[in-house]
Structures are given as structure tokens and as C-alpha cells.
Amino acid sequence: MGRVKDYIIEAAPSAWPDLRTLHLVTRDESTKLQSLFLLLKALGTIFRHRREILLVHVNIGDKGSAARKSVVTLFSRLLRLPTVLHLHAVELEQMPGPALALLGFVFRSATAVVVLGERYRRWVIDRLGVKPERAKILWNGVPVATPPHRLHANGTKPLDILFLGSLGQRKGTHDLLAALAQLPADVPDWRMTFAGPGDIAMFEAKAADLGIADRCRFTGWLDQAGSREVTATSDIMVLPSYHEGLPLVILEALGLGTPVVTTPVGVIPEVLTDGQDVLFCQPGDVSALAGRIAALLREPALRQSLSDNGLALYHRRFSLQSFSASLSDIWQASLPAGAQRSVGGQVA
């Protein structure tokens, strides 16, 4: 969610040249008391600038984020500011009834609700009572320097496989290790990089138990530049998650020409097509996952096809330019009629 927020700030000026953004933070890595102070500070900033603010864009996630951003949304609407509520959470569907009812009140109060795809659009309409005309789909976009063409061919070096994300059950890290151990001996030579935070010692021990420790390396957390570099130099990305929205790491892989194996969860199957721009396997199906990875290792033509089609899809739908244009349309539609022709001012 934090990265999407950064892309919103980066994308907005390209569409609205006279716009200024107020970046409001409601939580940091310190205590809950400090987070409360940051929330109150954000509310104070909105109140002080209420006459200058054109629109408030609220990014809402799971758990504590949902509580804090609900307060921001209701406060902004109390001040009669147009408010766009941008849903990034993937676990709010499991909220108990009373909490869901309160969340529905918050979502219905927003001027517009932005979601990742049709699945979540139907959820906010059917479960939270948002009016259909207020529920908007905005596909994530990412800024990457895409290669004009990336050539995939078998060479003398091992093929590089990448997992990029937090190590753990939700992302399918255990399944990926088990699948790697099942790869046939006759596939081309390969090596595996796990890039992300988590219990690295435990997963290193698991790789050793499976007899693949010499092929696996665990880098820990990488910053954005490091993530882009490791994605651009990998031959395959694998993300066998159980729960996702629309992961930015997949979109970046498409834009960098890196073939992807993933699971059809969240809104991923709404925008990606099995065998055309990605390979799918069901969450937890270790044998199928091993088969998909083996196919990509063996077939450079398949890697090339996924790479070329993924690049084309990225340019059509997931570039920052596409994201910026769609975001601009949503913002403009959320403004009062008299303000829609003037975009000077501030967005919080």
C-alpha cells in the first residue's frame, strides 16, 4: 500500500500540473501512542487546509489501517471534502458482522470507492452497500524502465528463479521449496533466490532438509532498486500465494519481461491469462507448481512467449501513464461540478 501511495503522488502531477499533494501519515513503526498522535496530526492538517483541499485520497488496508483510515474518511466527509477511499486490503472480507456493518457505513460515506478489480467491486457493492456508480476499478500501475525486447534462451549458466515477497505461508514459500525439491533431474540447471523478509534461518534449514540448500540463496529484504535489479536479471519469477490483491511485484516482472508463475487468487485472474502472459497453478498444489516451473526451465520458447505478451500487457494496462490517466478520471468525477474544470489546489 505504501508503494501505491508513492505512485499516486508521482502520477498525479503528470495529469494535473498545478496540483500540490499533502502527504499525511497515520502510522509509523513506533508505539500505538505515537500512531494515535500521527492520526490526530493528520486530522489537524486536513482541518487547517480544508479551504484549499480539493479532495482527500485515503488508502485503507487491513486491521489497524482500516480503523485509522475510517476515522480520516469520516472526518473528511464531516468537513464536506470530496473523499476517495482506496481499498488495498485482502482480509477485510473475513471481518465479523458488526465490524463489517461499521465498515459499510464508512465506505458508503465516501464520495468514491476505488478497488483493484471486479471481485472487490462486487464485494463493496453487495456486502458494504456502496452504490454501483461510486465503486471504481483502478488497476495498479508501476514505473519501470521496460526493455524494448528481452531474449530468453538456454545458455551455459544456470537459469535464475526468483521469489520476491515476505517469506511465509500466505505467500506459499513452503510450497515453493517443496516444488523445487520435486523438479526432475533432467531439467536445465537452475538456482533459486528468495528475496524478502521472514524467518530466513527456518527456511534455510527447510531447504537443507530437502537437499536443495546449495541451489538456494536468501537475501532478506531488498529496497526498491534491489528488487527491480533482481527481477530484471531473473529468468522466472514464482509467487505461489494463497491470498493477494494484485501484487506490484508481478506487474514489475511483466514490465521487465520476466516470465511469471503464480496462483489465480484475488484479481490476478481478471487481468492475467494462463498460458498467454502467465502460468497459473492452484494454491497448495505442489506437484502442479513443480510442473509449471519445469516447463519454463525446459522451454525457452515458452519463456519468450510469456515475456513478450507480458510486456505488451504492461504497456496497455499497468504502466504509470495508464495508472495516472485512470486516477485522474476518478478524481475529476469525484469533484463537485464547479471544480471539475479547475485542478489547481491540494490533494491530501
mmCIF file of N, CA, C and O in Angstrom, residues 169-248:
data_model
loop_
_atom_site.group_PDB
_atom_site.id
_atom_site.type_symbol
_atom_site.label_atom_id
_atom_site.label_comp_id
_atom_site.label_asym_id
_atom_site.label_seq_id
_atom_site.Cartn_x
_atom_site.Cartn_y
_atom_site.Cartn_z
ATOM 1 N N GLN A 169 3.692 -18.592 4.985
ATOM 2 C CA GLN A 169 2.642 -19.464 4.463
ATOM 3 C C GLN A 169 1.745 -18.747 3.459
ATOM 4 O O GLN A 169 1.369 -19.320 2.440
ATOM 5 N N ARG A 170 1.372 -17.487 3.748
ATOM 6 C CA ARG A 170 0.440 -16.784 2.856
ATOM 7 C C ARG A 170 1.009 -16.630 1.459
ATOM 8 O O ARG A 170 0.274 -16.675 0.468
ATOM 9 N N LYS A 171 2.319 -16.453 1.357
ATOM 10 C CA LYS A 171 2.957 -16.289 0.056
ATOM 11 C C LYS A 171 3.366 -17.620 -0.575
ATOM 12 O O LYS A 171 3.904 -17.641 -1.683
ATOM 13 N N GLY A 172 3.133 -18.735 0.126
ATOM 14 C CA GLY A 172 3.412 -20.045 -0.446
ATOM 15 C C GLY A 172 4.873 -20.440 -0.475
ATOM 16 O O GLY A 172 5.278 -21.276 -1.294
ATOM 17 N N THR A 173 5.680 -19.891 0.437
ATOM 18 C CA THR A 173 7.113 -20.193 0.437
ATOM 19 C C THR A 173 7.380 -21.669 0.693
ATOM 20 O O THR A 173 8.249 -22.283 0.043
ATOM 21 N N HIS A 174 6.646 -22.272 1.625
ATOM 22 C CA HIS A 174 6.822 -23.700 1.898
ATOM 23 C C HIS A 174 6.518 -24.527 0.642
ATOM 24 O O HIS A 174 7.239 -25.486 0.316
ATOM 25 N N ASP A 175 5.451 -24.179 -0.065
ATOM 26 C CA ASP A 175 5.073 -24.916 -1.272
ATOM 27 C C ASP A 175 6.156 -24.794 -2.336
ATOM 28 O O ASP A 175 6.456 -25.757 -3.044
ATOM 29 N N LEU A 176 6.735 -23.611 -2.465
ATOM 30 C CA LEU A 176 7.764 -23.418 -3.486
ATOM 31 C C LEU A 176 8.996 -24.264 -3.196
ATOM 32 O O LEU A 176 9.556 -24.900 -4.106
ATOM 33 N N LEU A 177 9.422 -24.307 -1.952
ATOM 34 C CA LEU A 177 10.570 -25.151 -1.609
ATOM 35 C C LEU A 177 10.278 -26.618 -1.918
ATOM 36 O O LEU A 177 11.115 -27.327 -2.483
ATOM 37 N N ALA A 178 9.080 -27.073 -1.555
ATOM 38 C CA ALA A 178 8.715 -28.464 -1.832
ATOM 39 C C ALA A 178 8.670 -28.730 -3.330
ATOM 40 O O ALA A 178 9.088 -29.805 -3.796
ATOM 41 N N ALA A 179 8.179 -27.766 -4.113
ATOM 42 C CA ALA A 179 8.115 -27.935 -5.564
ATOM 43 C C ALA A 179 9.512 -28.002 -6.173
ATOM 44 O O ALA A 179 9.776 -28.798 -7.087
ATOM 45 N N LEU A 180 10.415 -27.161 -5.687
ATOM 46 C CA LEU A 180 11.791 -27.185 -6.192
ATOM 47 C C LEU A 180 12.441 -28.542 -5.945
ATOM 48 O O LEU A 180 13.191 -29.061 -6.784
ATOM 49 N N ALA A 181 12.142 -29.130 -4.788
ATOM 50 C CA ALA A 181 12.707 -30.441 -4.472
ATOM 51 C C ALA A 181 12.150 -31.529 -5.377
ATOM 52 O O ALA A 181 12.768 -32.590 -5.533
ATOM 53 N N GLN A 182 10.979 -31.291 -5.992
ATOM 54 C CA GLN A 182 10.361 -32.271 -6.890
ATOM 55 C C GLN A 182 10.767 -32.097 -8.351
ATOM 56 O O GLN A 182 10.358 -32.898 -9.203
ATOM 57 N N LEU A 183 11.544 -31.079 -8.672
ATOM 58 C CA LEU A 183 11.924 -30.865 -10.072
ATOM 59 C C LEU A 183 12.709 -32.065 -10.590
ATOM 60 O O LEU A 183 13.614 -32.570 -9.915
ATOM 61 N N PRO A 184 12.400 -32.540 -11.802
ATOM 62 C CA PRO A 184 13.125 -33.685 -12.357
ATOM 63 C C PRO A 184 14.613 -33.383 -12.530
ATOM 64 O O PRO A 184 15.014 -32.224 -12.729
ATOM 65 N N ALA A 185 15.403 -34.411 -12.471
ATOM 66 C CA ALA A 185 16.853 -34.236 -12.574
ATOM 67 C C ALA A 185 17.284 -33.778 -13.959
ATOM 68 O O ALA A 185 18.377 -33.216 -14.120
ATOM 69 N N ASP A 186 16.431 -33.996 -14.977
ATOM 70 C CA ASP A 186 16.851 -33.684 -16.343
ATOM 71 C C ASP A 186 16.487 -32.269 -16.787
ATOM 72 O O ASP A 186 16.685 -31.916 -17.948
ATOM 73 N N VAL A 187 15.940 -31.428 -15.891
ATOM 74 C CA VAL A 187 15.673 -30.050 -16.297
ATOM 75 C C VAL A 187 17.002 -29.294 -16.364
ATOM 76 O O VAL A 187 17.982 -29.681 -15.714
ATOM 77 N N PRO A 188 17.051 -28.203 -17.147
ATOM 78 C CA PRO A 188 18.279 -27.394 -17.169
ATOM 79 C C PRO A 188 18.668 -26.917 -15.776
ATOM 80 O O PRO A 188 17.827 -26.776 -14.884
ATOM 81 N N ASP A 189 19.954 -26.679 -15.609
ATOM 82 C CA ASP A 189 20.478 -26.270 -14.312
ATOM 83 C C ASP A 189 19.795 -24.967 -13.855
ATOM 84 O O ASP A 189 19.501 -24.092 -14.665
ATOM 85 N N TRP A 190 19.539 -24.861 -12.565
ATOM 86 C CA TRP A 190 18.832 -23.705 -12.037
ATOM 87 C C TRP A 190 19.380 -23.324 -10.663
ATOM 88 O O TRP A 190 20.041 -24.116 -9.994
ATOM 89 N N ARG A 191 19.089 -22.086 -10.282
ATOM 90 C CA ARG A 191 19.382 -21.622 -8.928
ATOM 91 C C ARG A 191 18.237 -20.715 -8.499
ATOM 92 O O ARG A 191 17.592 -20.068 -9.321
ATOM 93 N N MET A 192 17.998 -20.679 -7.195
ATOM 94 C CA MET A 192 16.805 -20.039 -6.652
ATOM 95 C C MET A 192 17.194 -18.913 -5.708
ATOM 96 O O MET A 192 18.037 -19.095 -4.824
ATOM 97 N N THR A 193 16.549 -17.746 -5.873
ATOM 98 C CA THR A 193 16.742 -16.617 -4.971
ATOM 99 C C THR A 193 15.435 -16.314 -4.256
ATOM 100 O O THR A 193 14.407 -16.098 -4.911
ATOM 101 N N PHE A 194 15.472 -16.315 -2.929
ATOM 102 C CA PHE A 194 14.345 -15.876 -2.113
ATOM 103 C C PHE A 194 14.689 -14.480 -1.594
ATOM 104 O O PHE A 194 15.581 -14.331 -0.752
ATOM 105 N N ALA A 195 13.999 -13.470 -2.106
ATOM 106 C CA ALA A 195 14.274 -12.083 -1.728
ATOM 107 C C ALA A 195 13.095 -11.545 -0.934
ATOM 108 O O ALA A 195 12.010 -11.341 -1.478
ATOM 109 N N GLY A 196 13.315 -11.347 0.347
ATOM 110 C CA GLY A 196 12.246 -10.816 1.188
ATOM 111 C C GLY A 196 12.502 -11.132 2.643
ATOM 112 O O GLY A 196 13.313 -12.001 2.981
ATOM 113 N N PRO A 197 11.798 -10.432 3.539
ATOM 114 C CA PRO A 197 11.978 -10.647 4.977
ATOM 115 C C PRO A 197 11.233 -11.878 5.450
ATOM 116 O O PRO A 197 10.331 -12.382 4.774
ATOM 117 N N GLY A 198 11.586 -12.349 6.634
ATOM 118 C CA GLY A 198 10.925 -13.508 7.220
ATOM 119 C C GLY A 198 11.895 -14.323 8.042
ATOM 120 O O GLY A 198 13.020 -13.894 8.328
ATOM 121 N N ASP A 199 11.471 -15.526 8.399
ATOM 122 C CA ASP A 199 12.297 -16.416 9.208
ATOM 123 C C ASP A 199 13.291 -17.136 8.291
ATOM 124 O O ASP A 199 13.101 -18.308 7.929
ATOM 125 N N ILE A 200 14.342 -16.432 7.915
ATOM 126 C CA ILE A 200 15.286 -16.960 6.940
ATOM 127 C C ILE A 200 15.963 -18.229 7.448
ATOM 128 O O ILE A 200 16.128 -19.206 6.697
ATOM 129 N N ALA A 201 16.348 -18.261 8.702
ATOM 130 C CA ALA A 201 17.034 -19.436 9.245
ATOM 131 C C ALA A 201 16.154 -20.681 9.129
ATOM 132 O O ALA A 201 16.640 -21.769 8.784
ATOM 133 N N MET A 202 14.873 -20.534 9.394
ATOM 134 C CA MET A 202 13.970 -21.672 9.297
ATOM 135 C C MET A 202 13.854 -22.175 7.864
ATOM 136 O O MET A 202 13.875 -23.385 7.609
ATOM 137 N N PHE A 203 13.761 -21.252 6.907
ATOM 138 C CA PHE A 203 13.636 -21.675 5.512
ATOM 139 C C PHE A 203 14.951 -22.214 4.963
ATOM 140 O O PHE A 203 14.961 -23.107 4.117
ATOM 141 N N GLU A 204 16.068 -21.694 5.435
ATOM 142 C CA GLU A 204 17.356 -22.275 5.045
ATOM 143 C C GLU A 204 17.462 -23.719 5.541
ATOM 144 O O GLU A 204 17.953 -24.601 4.819
ATOM 145 N N ALA A 205 17.004 -23.962 6.766
ATOM 146 C CA ALA A 205 17.012 -25.323 7.305
ATOM 147 C C ALA A 205 16.086 -26.222 6.498
ATOM 148 O O ALA A 205 16.407 -27.393 6.237
ATOM 149 N N LYS A 206 14.928 -25.693 6.092
ATOM 150 C CA LYS A 206 13.999 -26.468 5.272
ATOM 151 C C LYS A 206 14.620 -26.831 3.939
ATOM 152 O O LYS A 206 14.496 -27.972 3.463
ATOM 153 N N ALA A 207 15.312 -25.877 3.304
ATOM 154 C CA ALA A 207 15.986 -26.153 2.035
ATOM 155 C C ALA A 207 17.049 -27.232 2.213
ATOM 156 O O ALA A 207 17.221 -28.109 1.348
ATOM 157 N N ALA A 208 17.755 -27.191 3.342
ATOM 158 C CA ALA A 208 18.774 -28.211 3.612
ATOM 159 C C ALA A 208 18.132 -29.584 3.790
ATOM 160 O O ALA A 208 18.633 -30.595 3.263
ATOM 161 N N ASP A 209 17.004 -29.640 4.498
ATOM 162 C CA ASP A 209 16.304 -30.910 4.689
ATOM 163 C C ASP A 209 15.842 -31.510 3.353
ATOM 164 O O ASP A 209 15.803 -32.732 3.191
ATOM 165 N N LEU A 210 15.497 -30.642 2.411
ATOM 166 C CA LEU A 210 15.021 -31.097 1.099
ATOM 167 C C LEU A 210 16.162 -31.385 0.133
ATOM 168 O O LEU A 210 15.917 -31.825 -0.999
ATOM 169 N N GLY A 211 17.376 -31.097 0.543
ATOM 170 C CA GLY A 211 18.533 -31.387 -0.309
ATOM 171 C C GLY A 211 18.775 -30.375 -1.410
ATOM 172 O O GLY A 211 19.449 -30.684 -2.405
ATOM 173 N N ILE A 212 18.271 -29.144 -1.261
ATOM 174 C CA ILE A 212 18.443 -28.138 -2.313
ATOM 175 C C ILE A 212 19.121 -26.878 -1.772
ATOM 176 O O ILE A 212 19.084 -25.822 -2.422
ATOM 177 N N ALA A 213 19.752 -26.973 -0.610
ATOM 178 C CA ALA A 213 20.357 -25.785 0.004
ATOM 179 C C ALA A 213 21.428 -25.173 -0.883
ATOM 180 O O ALA A 213 21.593 -23.948 -0.911
ATOM 181 N N ASP A 214 22.164 -25.997 -1.624
ATOM 182 C CA ASP A 214 23.240 -25.470 -2.451
ATOM 183 C C ASP A 214 22.731 -24.681 -3.648
ATOM 184 O O ASP A 214 23.482 -23.942 -4.294
ATOM 185 N N ARG A 215 21.441 -24.809 -3.970
ATOM 186 C CA ARG A 215 20.861 -24.079 -5.097
ATOM 187 C C ARG A 215 20.085 -22.834 -4.651
ATOM 188 O O ARG A 215 19.640 -22.060 -5.500
ATOM 189 N N CYS A 216 19.890 -22.658 -3.353
ATOM 190 C CA CYS A 216 19.028 -21.592 -2.841
ATOM 191 C C CYS A 216 19.827 -20.542 -2.083
ATOM 192 O O CYS A 216 20.714 -20.875 -1.306
ATOM 193 N N ARG A 217 19.486 -19.296 -2.307
ATOM 194 C CA ARG A 217 20.056 -18.214 -1.500
ATOM 195 C C ARG A 217 18.921 -17.327 -1.001
ATOM 196 O O ARG A 217 17.902 -17.142 -1.674
ATOM 197 N N PHE A 218 19.098 -16.798 0.201
ATOM 198 C CA PHE A 218 18.103 -15.959 0.853
ATOM 199 C C PHE A 218 18.740 -14.600 1.114
ATOM 200 O O PHE A 218 19.682 -14.489 1.890
ATOM 201 N N THR A 219 18.226 -13.562 0.448
ATOM 202 C CA THR A 219 18.854 -12.240 0.525
ATOM 203 C C THR A 219 18.326 -11.389 1.662
ATOM 204 O O THR A 219 18.943 -10.399 2.029
ATOM 205 N N GLY A 220 17.155 -11.741 2.229
ATOM 206 C CA GLY A 220 16.493 -10.829 3.138
ATOM 207 C C GLY A 220 15.812 -9.709 2.362
ATOM 208 O O GLY A 220 15.658 -9.773 1.146
ATOM 209 N N TRP A 221 15.427 -8.670 3.100
ATOM 210 C CA TRP A 221 14.702 -7.558 2.488
ATOM 211 C C TRP A 221 15.570 -6.821 1.483
ATOM 212 O O TRP A 221 16.766 -6.590 1.711
ATOM 213 N N LEU A 222 14.980 -6.440 0.350
ATOM 214 C CA LEU A 222 15.648 -5.619 -0.651
ATOM 215 C C LEU A 222 14.871 -4.327 -0.834
ATOM 216 O O LEU A 222 13.636 -4.326 -0.811
ATOM 217 N N ASP A 223 15.592 -3.231 -1.052
ATOM 218 C CA ASP A 223 14.894 -1.985 -1.349
ATOM 219 C C ASP A 223 14.362 -2.037 -2.779
ATOM 220 O O ASP A 223 14.552 -3.017 -3.501
ATOM 221 N N GLN A 224 13.686 -0.973 -3.188
ATOM 222 C CA GLN A 224 13.023 -0.988 -4.485
ATOM 223 C C GLN A 224 14.012 -1.167 -5.623
ATOM 224 O O GLN A 224 13.753 -1.926 -6.571
ATOM 225 N N ALA A 225 15.154 -0.494 -5.551
ATOM 226 C CA ALA A 225 16.158 -0.630 -6.608
ATOM 227 C C ALA A 225 16.696 -2.057 -6.664
ATOM 228 O O ALA A 225 16.873 -2.624 -7.746
ATOM 229 N N GLY A 226 16.954 -2.635 -5.494
ATOM 230 C CA GLY A 226 17.439 -4.007 -5.453
ATOM 231 C C GLY A 226 16.427 -4.999 -5.971
ATOM 232 O O GLY A 226 16.769 -5.954 -6.674
ATOM 233 N N SER A 227 15.139 -4.768 -5.642
ATOM 234 C CA SER A 227 14.079 -5.646 -6.130
ATOM 235 C C SER A 227 13.976 -5.590 -7.644
ATOM 236 O O SER A 227 13.817 -6.619 -8.317
ATOM 237 N N ARG A 228 14.054 -4.383 -8.196
ATOM 238 C CA ARG A 228 13.978 -4.239 -9.651
ATOM 239 C C ARG A 228 15.155 -4.944 -10.326
ATOM 240 O O ARG A 228 15.001 -5.606 -11.345
ATOM 241 N N GLU A 229 16.339 -4.787 -9.737
ATOM 242 C CA GLU A 229 17.527 -5.386 -10.345
ATOM 243 C C GLU A 229 17.442 -6.910 -10.358
ATOM 244 O O GLU A 229 17.712 -7.551 -11.375
ATOM 245 N N VAL A 230 17.033 -7.504 -9.237
ATOM 246 C CA VAL A 230 16.971 -8.961 -9.175
ATOM 247 C C VAL A 230 15.850 -9.487 -10.065
ATOM 248 O O VAL A 230 15.966 -10.576 -10.647
ATOM 249 N N THR A 231 14.761 -8.719 -10.234
ATOM 250 C CA THR A 231 13.687 -9.133 -11.134
ATOM 251 C C THR A 231 14.149 -9.090 -12.587
ATOM 252 O O THR A 231 13.882 -10.003 -13.371
ATOM 253 N N ALA A 232 14.852 -8.003 -12.943
ATOM 254 C CA ALA A 232 15.296 -7.831 -14.325
ATOM 255 C C ALA A 232 16.309 -8.878 -14.752
ATOM 256 O O ALA A 232 16.412 -9.203 -15.946
ATOM 257 N N THR A 233 17.060 -9.431 -13.801
ATOM 258 C CA THR A 233 18.105 -10.398 -14.143
ATOM 259 C C THR A 233 17.675 -11.844 -13.926
ATOM 260 O O THR A 233 18.469 -12.758 -14.159
ATOM 261 N N SER A 234 16.431 -12.052 -13.478
ATOM 262 C CA SER A 234 15.934 -13.418 -13.271
ATOM 263 C C SER A 234 15.268 -13.934 -14.537
ATOM 264 O O SER A 234 14.715 -13.168 -15.328
ATOM 265 N N ASP A 235 15.293 -15.251 -14.714
ATOM 266 C CA ASP A 235 14.668 -15.875 -15.878
ATOM 267 C C ASP A 235 13.209 -16.234 -15.622
ATOM 268 O O ASP A 235 12.412 -16.316 -16.558
ATOM 269 N N ILE A 236 12.847 -16.424 -14.347
ATOM 270 C CA ILE A 236 11.492 -16.811 -13.965
ATOM 271 C C ILE A 236 11.189 -16.196 -12.606
ATOM 272 O O ILE A 236 12.055 -16.190 -11.718
ATOM 273 N N MET A 237 9.981 -15.673 -12.426
ATOM 274 C CA MET A 237 9.516 -15.291 -11.097
ATOM 275 C C MET A 237 8.395 -16.232 -10.682
ATOM 276 O O MET A 237 7.505 -16.533 -11.493
ATOM 277 N N VAL A 238 8.405 -16.667 -9.416
ATOM 278 C CA VAL A 238 7.367 -17.555 -8.892
ATOM 279 C C VAL A 238 6.778 -16.919 -7.640
ATOM 280 O O VAL A 238 7.506 -16.548 -6.716
ATOM 281 N N LEU A 239 5.440 -16.791 -7.615
ATOM 282 C CA LEU A 239 4.741 -16.256 -6.451
ATOM 283 C C LEU A 239 3.495 -17.107 -6.215
ATOM 284 O O LEU A 239 2.405 -16.792 -6.684
ATOM 285 N N PRO A 240 3.627 -18.211 -5.449
ATOM 286 C CA PRO A 240 2.507 -19.160 -5.266
ATOM 287 C C PRO A 240 1.623 -18.827 -4.065
ATOM 288 O O PRO A 240 1.395 -19.650 -3.183
ATOM 289 N N SER A 241 1.084 -17.612 -4.033
ATOM 290 C CA SER A 241 0.370 -17.101 -2.861
ATOM 291 C C SER A 241 -0.998 -17.749 -2.676
ATOM 292 O O SER A 241 -1.633 -18.200 -3.632
ATOM 293 N N TYR A 242 -1.466 -17.693 -1.434
ATOM 294 C CA TYR A 242 -2.826 -18.117 -1.087
ATOM 295 C C TYR A 242 -3.793 -16.927 -1.100
ATOM 296 O O TYR A 242 -4.989 -17.111 -1.353
ATOM 297 N N HIS A 243 -3.293 -15.745 -0.776
ATOM 298 C CA HIS A 243 -4.129 -14.544 -0.764
ATOM 299 C C HIS A 243 -3.327 -13.392 -1.359
ATOM 300 O O HIS A 243 -2.194 -13.161 -0.963
ATOM 301 N N GLU A 244 -3.940 -12.673 -2.282
ATOM 302 C CA GLU A 244 -3.324 -11.492 -2.875
ATOM 303 C C GLU A 244 -4.422 -10.569 -3.366
ATOM 304 O O GLU A 244 -5.587 -10.969 -3.499
ATOM 305 N N GLY A 245 -4.054 -9.324 -3.643
ATOM 306 C CA GLY A 245 -4.910 -8.422 -4.393
ATOM 307 C C GLY A 245 -4.453 -8.447 -5.839
ATOM 308 O O GLY A 245 -4.861 -9.289 -6.632
ATOM 309 N N LEU A 246 -3.547 -7.528 -6.159
ATOM 310 C CA LEU A 246 -2.858 -7.524 -7.449
ATOM 311 C C LEU A 246 -1.422 -7.103 -7.175
ATOM 312 O O LEU A 246 -1.104 -5.922 -7.144
ATOM 313 N N PRO A 247 -0.513 -8.062 -6.935
ATOM 314 C CA PRO A 247 0.830 -7.746 -6.438
ATOM 315 C C PRO A 247 1.630 -6.882 -7.403
ATOM 316 O O PRO A 247 1.711 -7.167 -8.603
ATOM 317 N N LEU A 248 2.249 -5.849 -6.868
ATOM 318 C CA LEU A 248 3.104 -4.988 -7.686
ATOM 319 C C LEU A 248 4.291 -5.746 -8.244
ATOM 320 O O LEU A 248 4.771 -5.442 -9.346
#
